PDB file of C-alpha atoms in Angstrom:
ATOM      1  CA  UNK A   1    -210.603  23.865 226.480  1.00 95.00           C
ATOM      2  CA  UNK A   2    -211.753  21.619 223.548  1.00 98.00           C
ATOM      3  CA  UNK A   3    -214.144  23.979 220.896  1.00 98.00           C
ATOM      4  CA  UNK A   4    -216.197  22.513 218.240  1.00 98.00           C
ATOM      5  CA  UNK A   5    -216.194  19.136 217.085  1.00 98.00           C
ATOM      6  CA  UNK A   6    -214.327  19.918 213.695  1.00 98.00           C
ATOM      7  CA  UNK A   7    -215.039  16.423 211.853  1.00 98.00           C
ATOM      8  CA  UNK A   8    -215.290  12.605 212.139  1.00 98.00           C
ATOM      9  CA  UNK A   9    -213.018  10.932 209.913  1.00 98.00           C
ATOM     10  CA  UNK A  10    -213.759   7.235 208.421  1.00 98.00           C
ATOM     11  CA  UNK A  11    -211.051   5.430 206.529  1.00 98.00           C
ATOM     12  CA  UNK A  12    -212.428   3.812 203.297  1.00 98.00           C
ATOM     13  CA  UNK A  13    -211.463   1.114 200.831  1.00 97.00           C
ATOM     14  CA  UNK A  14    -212.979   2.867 198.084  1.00 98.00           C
ATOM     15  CA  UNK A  15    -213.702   6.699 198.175  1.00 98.00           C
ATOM     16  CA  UNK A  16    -215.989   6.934 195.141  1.00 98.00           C
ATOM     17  CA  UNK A  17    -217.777   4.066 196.258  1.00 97.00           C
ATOM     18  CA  UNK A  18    -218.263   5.321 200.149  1.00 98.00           C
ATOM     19  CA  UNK A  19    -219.313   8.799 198.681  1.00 98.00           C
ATOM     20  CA  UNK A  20    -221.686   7.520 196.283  1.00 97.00           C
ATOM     21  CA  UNK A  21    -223.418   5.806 199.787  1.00 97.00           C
ATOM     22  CA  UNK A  22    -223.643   9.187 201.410  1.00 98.00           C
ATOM     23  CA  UNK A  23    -224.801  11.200 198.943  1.00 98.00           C
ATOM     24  CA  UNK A  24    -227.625   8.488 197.746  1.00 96.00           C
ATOM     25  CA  UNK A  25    -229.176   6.295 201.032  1.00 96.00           C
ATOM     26  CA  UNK A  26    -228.038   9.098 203.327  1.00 98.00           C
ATOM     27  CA  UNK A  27    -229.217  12.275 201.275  1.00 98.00           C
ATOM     28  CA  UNK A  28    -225.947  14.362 202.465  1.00 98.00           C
ATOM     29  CA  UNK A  29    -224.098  17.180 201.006  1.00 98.00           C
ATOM     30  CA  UNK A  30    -221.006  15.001 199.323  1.00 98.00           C
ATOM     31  CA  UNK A  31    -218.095  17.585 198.304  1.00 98.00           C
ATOM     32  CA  UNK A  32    -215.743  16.537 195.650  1.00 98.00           C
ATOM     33  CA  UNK A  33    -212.250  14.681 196.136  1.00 98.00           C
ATOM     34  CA  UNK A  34    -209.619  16.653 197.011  1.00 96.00           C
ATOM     35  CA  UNK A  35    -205.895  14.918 196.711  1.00 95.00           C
ATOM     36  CA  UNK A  36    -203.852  15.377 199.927  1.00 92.00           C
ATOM     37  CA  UNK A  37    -200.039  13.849 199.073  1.00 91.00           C
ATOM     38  CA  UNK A  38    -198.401  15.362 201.780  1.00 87.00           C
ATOM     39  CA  UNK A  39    -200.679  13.577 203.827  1.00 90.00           C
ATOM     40  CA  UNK A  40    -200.839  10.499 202.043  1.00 95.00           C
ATOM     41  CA  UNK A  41    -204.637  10.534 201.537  1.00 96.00           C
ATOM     42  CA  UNK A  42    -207.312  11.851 199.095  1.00 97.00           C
ATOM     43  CA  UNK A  43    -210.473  12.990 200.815  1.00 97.00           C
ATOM     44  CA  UNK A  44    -213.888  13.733 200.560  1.00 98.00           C
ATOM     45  CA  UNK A  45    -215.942  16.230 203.456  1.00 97.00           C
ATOM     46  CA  UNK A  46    -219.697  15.160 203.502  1.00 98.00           C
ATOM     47  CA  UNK A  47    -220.842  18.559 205.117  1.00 98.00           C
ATOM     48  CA  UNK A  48    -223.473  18.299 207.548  1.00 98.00           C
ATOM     49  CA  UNK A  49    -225.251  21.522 209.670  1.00 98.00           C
ATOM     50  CA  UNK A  50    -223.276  21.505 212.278  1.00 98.00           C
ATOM     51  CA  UNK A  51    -220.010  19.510 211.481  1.00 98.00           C
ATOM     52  CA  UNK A  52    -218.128  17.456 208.628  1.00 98.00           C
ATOM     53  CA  UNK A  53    -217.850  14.134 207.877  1.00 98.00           C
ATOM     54  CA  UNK A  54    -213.765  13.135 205.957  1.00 98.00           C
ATOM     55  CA  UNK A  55    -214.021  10.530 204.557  1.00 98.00           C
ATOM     56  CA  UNK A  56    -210.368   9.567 203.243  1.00 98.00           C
ATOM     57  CA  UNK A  57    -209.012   6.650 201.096  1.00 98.00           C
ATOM     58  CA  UNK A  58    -205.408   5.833 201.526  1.00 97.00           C
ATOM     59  CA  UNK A  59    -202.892   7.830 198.449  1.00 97.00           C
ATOM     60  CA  UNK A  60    -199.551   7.223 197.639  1.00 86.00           C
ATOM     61  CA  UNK A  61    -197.000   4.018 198.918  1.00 83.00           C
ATOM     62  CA  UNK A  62    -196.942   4.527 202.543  1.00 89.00           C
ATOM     63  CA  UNK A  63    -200.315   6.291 203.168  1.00 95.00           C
ATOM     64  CA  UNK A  64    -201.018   6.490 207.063  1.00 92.00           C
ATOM     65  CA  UNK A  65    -204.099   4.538 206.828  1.00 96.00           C
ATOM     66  CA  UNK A  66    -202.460   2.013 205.266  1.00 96.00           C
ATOM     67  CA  UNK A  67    -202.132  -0.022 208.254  1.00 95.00           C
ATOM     68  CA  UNK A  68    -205.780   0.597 209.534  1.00 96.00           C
ATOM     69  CA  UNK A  69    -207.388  -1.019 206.434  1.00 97.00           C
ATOM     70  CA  UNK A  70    -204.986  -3.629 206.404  1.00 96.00           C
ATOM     71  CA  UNK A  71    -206.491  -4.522 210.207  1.00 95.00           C
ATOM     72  CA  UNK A  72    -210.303  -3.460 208.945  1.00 96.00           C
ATOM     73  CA  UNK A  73    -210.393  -3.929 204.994  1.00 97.00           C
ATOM     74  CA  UNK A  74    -213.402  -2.451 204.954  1.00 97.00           C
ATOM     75  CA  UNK A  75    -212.580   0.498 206.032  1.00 98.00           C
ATOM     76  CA  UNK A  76    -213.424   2.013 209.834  1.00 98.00           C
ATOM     77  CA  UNK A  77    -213.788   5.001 212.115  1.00 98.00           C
ATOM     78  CA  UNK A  78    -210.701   6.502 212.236  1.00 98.00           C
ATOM     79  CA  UNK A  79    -210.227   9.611 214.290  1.00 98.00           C
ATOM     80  CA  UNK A  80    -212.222  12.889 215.702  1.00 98.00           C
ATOM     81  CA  UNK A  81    -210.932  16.039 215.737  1.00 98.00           C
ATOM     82  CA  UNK A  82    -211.963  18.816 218.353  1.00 98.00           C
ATOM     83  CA  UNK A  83    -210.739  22.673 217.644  1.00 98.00           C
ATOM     84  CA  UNK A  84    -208.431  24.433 220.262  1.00 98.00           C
ATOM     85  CA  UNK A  85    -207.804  28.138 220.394  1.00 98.00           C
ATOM     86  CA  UNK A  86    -203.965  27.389 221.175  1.00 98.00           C
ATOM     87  CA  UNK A  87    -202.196  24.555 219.896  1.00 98.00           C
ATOM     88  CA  UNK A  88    -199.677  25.087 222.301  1.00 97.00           C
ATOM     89  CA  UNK A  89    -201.501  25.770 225.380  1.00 98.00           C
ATOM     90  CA  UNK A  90    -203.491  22.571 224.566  1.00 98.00           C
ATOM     91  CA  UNK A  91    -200.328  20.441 223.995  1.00 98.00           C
ATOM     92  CA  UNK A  92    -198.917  21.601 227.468  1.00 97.00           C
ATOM     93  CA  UNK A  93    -202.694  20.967 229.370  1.00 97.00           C
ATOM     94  CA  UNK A  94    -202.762  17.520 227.835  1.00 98.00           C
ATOM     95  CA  UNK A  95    -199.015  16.733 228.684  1.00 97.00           C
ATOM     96  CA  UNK A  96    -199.559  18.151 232.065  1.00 97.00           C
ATOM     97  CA  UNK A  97    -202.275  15.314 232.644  1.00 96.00           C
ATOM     98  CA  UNK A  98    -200.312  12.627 231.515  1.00 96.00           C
ATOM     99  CA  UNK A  99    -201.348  12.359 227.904  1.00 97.00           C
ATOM    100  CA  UNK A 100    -199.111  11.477 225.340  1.00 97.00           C
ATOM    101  CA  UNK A 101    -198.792  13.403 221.998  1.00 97.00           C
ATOM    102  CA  UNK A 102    -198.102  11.423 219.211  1.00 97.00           C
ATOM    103  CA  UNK A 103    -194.474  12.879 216.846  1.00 95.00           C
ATOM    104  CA  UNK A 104    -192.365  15.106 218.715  1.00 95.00           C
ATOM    105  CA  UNK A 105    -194.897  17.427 219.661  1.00 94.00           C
ATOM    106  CA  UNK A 106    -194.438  20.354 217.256  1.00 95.00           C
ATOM    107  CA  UNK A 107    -198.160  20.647 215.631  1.00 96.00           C
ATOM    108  CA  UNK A 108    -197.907  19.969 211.600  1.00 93.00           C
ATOM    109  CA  UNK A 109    -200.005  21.302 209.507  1.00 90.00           C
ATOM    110  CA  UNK A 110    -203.052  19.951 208.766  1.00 85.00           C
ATOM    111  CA  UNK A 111    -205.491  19.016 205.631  1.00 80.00           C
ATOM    112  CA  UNK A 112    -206.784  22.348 206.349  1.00 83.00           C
ATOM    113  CA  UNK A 113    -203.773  24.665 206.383  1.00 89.00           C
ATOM    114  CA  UNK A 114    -203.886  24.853 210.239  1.00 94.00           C
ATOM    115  CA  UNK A 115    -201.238  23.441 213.197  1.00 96.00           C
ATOM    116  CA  UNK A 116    -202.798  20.037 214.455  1.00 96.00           C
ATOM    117  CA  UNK A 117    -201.409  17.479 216.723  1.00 97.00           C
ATOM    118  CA  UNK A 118    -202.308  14.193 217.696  1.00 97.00           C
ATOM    119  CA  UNK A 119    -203.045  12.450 220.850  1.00 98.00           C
ATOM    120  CA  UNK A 120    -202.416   8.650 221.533  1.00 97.00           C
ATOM    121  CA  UNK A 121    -205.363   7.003 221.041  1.00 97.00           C
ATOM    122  CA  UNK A 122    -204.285   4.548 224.265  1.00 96.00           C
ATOM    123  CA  UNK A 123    -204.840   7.901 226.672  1.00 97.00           C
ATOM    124  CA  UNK A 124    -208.188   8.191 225.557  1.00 98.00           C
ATOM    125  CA  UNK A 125    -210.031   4.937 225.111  1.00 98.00           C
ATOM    126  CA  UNK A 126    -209.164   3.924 222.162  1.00 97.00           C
ATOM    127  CA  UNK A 127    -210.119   6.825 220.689  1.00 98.00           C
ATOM    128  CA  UNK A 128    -207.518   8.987 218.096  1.00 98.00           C
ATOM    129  CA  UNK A 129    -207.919  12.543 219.174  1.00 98.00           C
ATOM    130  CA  UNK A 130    -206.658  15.472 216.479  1.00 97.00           C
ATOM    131  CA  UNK A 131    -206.768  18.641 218.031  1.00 98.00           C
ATOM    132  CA  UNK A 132    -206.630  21.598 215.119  1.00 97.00           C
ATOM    133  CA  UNK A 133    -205.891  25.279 216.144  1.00 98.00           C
ATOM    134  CA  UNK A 134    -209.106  27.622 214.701  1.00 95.00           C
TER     135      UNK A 134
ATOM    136  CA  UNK B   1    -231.718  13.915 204.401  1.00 95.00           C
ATOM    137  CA  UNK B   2    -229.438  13.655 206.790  1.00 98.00           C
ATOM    138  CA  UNK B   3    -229.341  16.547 209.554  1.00 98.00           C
ATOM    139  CA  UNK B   4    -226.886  17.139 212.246  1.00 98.00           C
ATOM    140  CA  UNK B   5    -224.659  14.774 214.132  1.00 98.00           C
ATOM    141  CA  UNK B   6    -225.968  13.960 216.956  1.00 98.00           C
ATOM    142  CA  UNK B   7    -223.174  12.355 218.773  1.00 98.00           C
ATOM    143  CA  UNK B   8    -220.105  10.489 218.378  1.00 98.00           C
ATOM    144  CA  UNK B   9    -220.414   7.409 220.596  1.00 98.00           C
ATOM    145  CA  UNK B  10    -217.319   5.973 222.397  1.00 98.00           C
ATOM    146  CA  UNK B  11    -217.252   2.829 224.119  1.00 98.00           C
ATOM    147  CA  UNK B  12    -215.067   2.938 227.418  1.00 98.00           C
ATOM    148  CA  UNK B  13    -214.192   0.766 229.825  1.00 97.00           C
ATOM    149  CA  UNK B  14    -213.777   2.443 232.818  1.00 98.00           C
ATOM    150  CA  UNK B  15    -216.765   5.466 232.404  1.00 98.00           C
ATOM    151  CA  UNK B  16    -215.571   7.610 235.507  1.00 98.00           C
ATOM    152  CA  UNK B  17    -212.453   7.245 234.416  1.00 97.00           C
ATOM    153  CA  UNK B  18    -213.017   8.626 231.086  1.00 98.00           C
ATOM    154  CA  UNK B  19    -214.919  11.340 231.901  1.00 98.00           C
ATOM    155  CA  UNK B  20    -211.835  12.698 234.244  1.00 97.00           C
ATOM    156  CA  UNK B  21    -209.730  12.883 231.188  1.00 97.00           C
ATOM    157  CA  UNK B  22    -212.407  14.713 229.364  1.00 98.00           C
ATOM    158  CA  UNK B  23    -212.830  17.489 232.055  1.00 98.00           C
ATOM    159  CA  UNK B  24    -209.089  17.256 232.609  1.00 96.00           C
ATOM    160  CA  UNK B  25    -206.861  17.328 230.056  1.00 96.00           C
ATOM    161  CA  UNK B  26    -209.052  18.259 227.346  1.00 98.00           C
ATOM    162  CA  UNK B  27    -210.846  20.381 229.554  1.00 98.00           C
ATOM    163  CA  UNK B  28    -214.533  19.489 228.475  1.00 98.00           C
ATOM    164  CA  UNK B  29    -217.735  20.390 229.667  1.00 98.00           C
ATOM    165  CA  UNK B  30    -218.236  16.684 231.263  1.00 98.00           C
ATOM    166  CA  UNK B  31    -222.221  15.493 232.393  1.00 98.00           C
ATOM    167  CA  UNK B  32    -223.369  13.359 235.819  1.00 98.00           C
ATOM    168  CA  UNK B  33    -223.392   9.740 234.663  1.00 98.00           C
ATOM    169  CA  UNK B  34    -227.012   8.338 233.654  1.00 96.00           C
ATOM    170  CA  UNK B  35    -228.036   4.918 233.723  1.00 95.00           C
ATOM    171  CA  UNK B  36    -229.594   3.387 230.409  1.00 92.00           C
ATOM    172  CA  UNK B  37    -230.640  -0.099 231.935  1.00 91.00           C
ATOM    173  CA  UNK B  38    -233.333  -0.730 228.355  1.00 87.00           C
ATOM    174  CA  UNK B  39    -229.970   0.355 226.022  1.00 90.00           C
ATOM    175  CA  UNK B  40    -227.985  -1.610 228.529  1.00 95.00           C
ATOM    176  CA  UNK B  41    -225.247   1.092 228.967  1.00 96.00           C
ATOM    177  CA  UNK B  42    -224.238   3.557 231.597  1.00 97.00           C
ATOM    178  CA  UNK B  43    -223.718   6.887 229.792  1.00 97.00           C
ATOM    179  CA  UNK B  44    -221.865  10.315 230.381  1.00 98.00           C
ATOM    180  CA  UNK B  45    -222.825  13.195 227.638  1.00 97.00           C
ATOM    181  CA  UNK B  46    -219.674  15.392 227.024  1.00 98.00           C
ATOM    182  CA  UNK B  47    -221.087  18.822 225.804  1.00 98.00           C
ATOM    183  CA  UNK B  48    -218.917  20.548 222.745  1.00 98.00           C
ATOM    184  CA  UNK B  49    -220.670  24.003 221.602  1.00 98.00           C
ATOM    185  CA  UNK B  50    -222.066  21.879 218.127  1.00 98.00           C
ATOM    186  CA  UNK B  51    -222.582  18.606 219.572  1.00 98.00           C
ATOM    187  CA  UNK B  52    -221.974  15.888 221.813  1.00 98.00           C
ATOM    188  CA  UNK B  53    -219.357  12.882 222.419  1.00 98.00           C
ATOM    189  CA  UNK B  54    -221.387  10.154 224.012  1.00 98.00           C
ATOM    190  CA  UNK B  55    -218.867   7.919 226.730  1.00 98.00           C
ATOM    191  CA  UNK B  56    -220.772   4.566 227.393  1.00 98.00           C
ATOM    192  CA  UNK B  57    -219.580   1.531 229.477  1.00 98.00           C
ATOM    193  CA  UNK B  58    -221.533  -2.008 229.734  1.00 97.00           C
ATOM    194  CA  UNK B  59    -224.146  -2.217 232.267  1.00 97.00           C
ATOM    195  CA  UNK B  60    -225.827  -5.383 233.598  1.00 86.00           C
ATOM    196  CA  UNK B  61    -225.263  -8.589 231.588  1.00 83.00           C
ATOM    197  CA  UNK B  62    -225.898  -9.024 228.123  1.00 89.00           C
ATOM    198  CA  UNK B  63    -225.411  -5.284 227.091  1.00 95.00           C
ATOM    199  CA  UNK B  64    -224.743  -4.510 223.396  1.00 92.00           C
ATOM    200  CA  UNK B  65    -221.431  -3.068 224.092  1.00 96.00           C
ATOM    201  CA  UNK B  66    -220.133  -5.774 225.852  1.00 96.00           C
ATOM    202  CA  UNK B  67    -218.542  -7.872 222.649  1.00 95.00           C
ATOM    203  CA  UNK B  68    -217.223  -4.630 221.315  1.00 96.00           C
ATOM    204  CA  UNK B  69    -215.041  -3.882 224.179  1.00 97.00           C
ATOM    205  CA  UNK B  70    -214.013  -8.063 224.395  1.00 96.00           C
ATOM    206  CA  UNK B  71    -212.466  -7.272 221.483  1.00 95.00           C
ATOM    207  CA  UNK B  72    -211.092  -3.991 222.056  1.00 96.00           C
ATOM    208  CA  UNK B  73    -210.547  -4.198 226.176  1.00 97.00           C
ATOM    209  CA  UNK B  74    -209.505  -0.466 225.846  1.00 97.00           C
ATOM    210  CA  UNK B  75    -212.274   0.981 224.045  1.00 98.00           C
ATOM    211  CA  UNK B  76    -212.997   2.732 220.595  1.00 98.00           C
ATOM    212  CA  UNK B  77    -215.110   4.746 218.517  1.00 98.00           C
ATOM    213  CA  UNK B  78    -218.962   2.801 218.070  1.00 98.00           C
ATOM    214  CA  UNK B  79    -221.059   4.503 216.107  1.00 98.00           C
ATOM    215  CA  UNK B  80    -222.177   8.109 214.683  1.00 98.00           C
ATOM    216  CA  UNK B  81    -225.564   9.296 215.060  1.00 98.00           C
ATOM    217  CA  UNK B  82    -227.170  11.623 212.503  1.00 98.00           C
ATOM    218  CA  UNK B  83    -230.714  13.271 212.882  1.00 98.00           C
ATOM    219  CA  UNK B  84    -233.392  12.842 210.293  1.00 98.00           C
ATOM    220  CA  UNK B  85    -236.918  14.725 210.392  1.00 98.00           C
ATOM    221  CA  UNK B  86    -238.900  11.427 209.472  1.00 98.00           C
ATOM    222  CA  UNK B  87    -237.796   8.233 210.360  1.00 98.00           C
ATOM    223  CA  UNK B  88    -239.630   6.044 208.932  1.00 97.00           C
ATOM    224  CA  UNK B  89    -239.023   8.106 205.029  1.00 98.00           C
ATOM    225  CA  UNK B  90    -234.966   7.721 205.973  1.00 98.00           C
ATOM    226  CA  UNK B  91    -235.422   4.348 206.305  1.00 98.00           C
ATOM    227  CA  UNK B  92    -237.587   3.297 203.150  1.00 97.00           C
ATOM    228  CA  UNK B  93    -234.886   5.758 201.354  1.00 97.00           C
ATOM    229  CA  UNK B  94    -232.005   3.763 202.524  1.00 98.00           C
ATOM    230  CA  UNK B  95    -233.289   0.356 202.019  1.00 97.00           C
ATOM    231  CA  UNK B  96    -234.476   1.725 198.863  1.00 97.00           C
ATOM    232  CA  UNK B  97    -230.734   2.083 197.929  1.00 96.00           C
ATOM    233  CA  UNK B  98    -229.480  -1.099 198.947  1.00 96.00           C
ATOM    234  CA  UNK B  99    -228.695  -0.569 202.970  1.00 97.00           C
ATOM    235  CA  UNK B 100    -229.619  -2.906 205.667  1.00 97.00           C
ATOM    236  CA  UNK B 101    -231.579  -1.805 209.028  1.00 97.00           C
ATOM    237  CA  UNK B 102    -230.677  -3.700 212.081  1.00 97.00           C
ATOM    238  CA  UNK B 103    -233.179  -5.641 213.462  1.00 95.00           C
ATOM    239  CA  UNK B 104    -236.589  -5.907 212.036  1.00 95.00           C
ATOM    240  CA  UNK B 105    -236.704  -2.257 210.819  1.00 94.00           C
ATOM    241  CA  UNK B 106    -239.018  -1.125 213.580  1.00 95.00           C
ATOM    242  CA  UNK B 107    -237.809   2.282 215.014  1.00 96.00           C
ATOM    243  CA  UNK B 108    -236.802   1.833 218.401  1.00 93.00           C
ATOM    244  CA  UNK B 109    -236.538   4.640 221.634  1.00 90.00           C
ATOM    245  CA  UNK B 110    -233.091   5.584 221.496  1.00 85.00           C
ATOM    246  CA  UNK B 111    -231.372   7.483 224.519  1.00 81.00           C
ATOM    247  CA  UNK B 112    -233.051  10.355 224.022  1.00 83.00           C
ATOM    248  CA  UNK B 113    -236.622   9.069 223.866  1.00 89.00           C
ATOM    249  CA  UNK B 114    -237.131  10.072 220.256  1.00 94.00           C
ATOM    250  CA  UNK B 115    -237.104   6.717 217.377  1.00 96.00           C
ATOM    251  CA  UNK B 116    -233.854   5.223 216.271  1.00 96.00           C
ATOM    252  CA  UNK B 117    -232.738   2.942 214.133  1.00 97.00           C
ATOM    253  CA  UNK B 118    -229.052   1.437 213.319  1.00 97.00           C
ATOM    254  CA  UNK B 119    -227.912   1.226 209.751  1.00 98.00           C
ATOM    255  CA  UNK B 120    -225.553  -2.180 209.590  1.00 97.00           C
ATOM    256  CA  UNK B 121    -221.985  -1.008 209.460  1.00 97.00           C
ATOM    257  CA  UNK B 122    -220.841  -3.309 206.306  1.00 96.00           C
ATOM    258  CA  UNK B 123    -222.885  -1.095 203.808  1.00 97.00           C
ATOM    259  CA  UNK B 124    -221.050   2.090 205.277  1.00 98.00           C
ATOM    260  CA  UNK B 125    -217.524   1.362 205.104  1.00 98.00           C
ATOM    261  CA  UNK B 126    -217.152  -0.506 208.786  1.00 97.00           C
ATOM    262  CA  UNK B 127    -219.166   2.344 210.367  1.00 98.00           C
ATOM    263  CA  UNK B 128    -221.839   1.748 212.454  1.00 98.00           C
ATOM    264  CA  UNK B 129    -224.528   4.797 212.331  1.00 98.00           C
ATOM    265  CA  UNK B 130    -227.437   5.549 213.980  1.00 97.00           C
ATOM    266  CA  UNK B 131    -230.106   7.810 212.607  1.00 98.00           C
ATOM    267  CA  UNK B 132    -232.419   9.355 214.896  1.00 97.00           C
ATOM    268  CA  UNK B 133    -235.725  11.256 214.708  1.00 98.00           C
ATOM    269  CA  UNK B 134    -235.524  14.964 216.049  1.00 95.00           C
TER     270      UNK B 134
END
């Protein structure tokens, strides 16, 4: 069911700062901030061949990552996100299983204009799943 | 410098376990479990059509993942793993620009037989990334 690996996203204290480190020690291709309000964060994509890297500083009172980087100041791996062909047929598979989708379960839409959803990080290891419909 | 991701790496504490909900729910092509007694880790590779999520669980005493998963009993995102054409060049690059190797700085044969090295995850914002040489 799953598709691509869409991105990786890392929480940051300091967004200039983290893609300043990407960009110089790790040679990547570093994009430009882009503010997200409705999501509560400002991010940057490092692009790689074959995937993205988001790397996202909290923006706004009562960011989401707020609480992360209050629990790891400096800053953290926060989530993946895998693409789906059907948001909703995905949802219903996972529910089916037993996992738990995090909201209400209607997808929202996502940094990149598309429905996502996310999964409850304590039905998968520890691990915050996204799931974005391509 | 930096090519494609490798892998994201997940630490789990129950392996078969894991797996089930990656060929379940998110309906994943899901590997055979391999045994990594020199990395000290019991592996299974789940295949995505641009890369690969790595599940690992402790094996025998003293493995590397053991402290992580003291501290998080339920699991969590480890590391990243990037590819780089010349190991040895990434490295004097990043040290170049402030970073710290782990260990001594001598390459080491990661999972894949190919050189490795692990970048310490305070000079990339709590991550922990591995670079290897494809």
């Amino acid at each position: 069911m799953i598709g691509r690996l869409n991105h990786v996203a890392i929480a940051v204290p300091d967004l200039k700062a983290a893609a300043a480190r990407y960009a110089g020690g790790l040679g990547a291709d570093v994009g430009a901030p882009i503010e997200l309000p409705e999501h509560g964060v400002r991010v940057i994509f490092v692009t790689l061949p074959n995937t993205k890297i988001e790397l996202m500083e909290p923006l706004g009172p009562g960011s989401p990552i707020a609480g992360f980087l209050e629990k790891s100041p400096a800053g953290g791996m926060h989530h993946v996100c895998y693409e789906v062909e059907d948001i909703l047929a995905a949802r219903d598979r996972l529910v089916a299983t037993g996992a738990r989708v995090l909201g209400d379960g209607t997808p929202k839409t996502g940094a990149h204009g598309t429905p996502v959803l996310f999964l409850h990080p304590k039905d998968f290891d520890g691990c915050l799943i996204e799931i974005e419909q391509v």
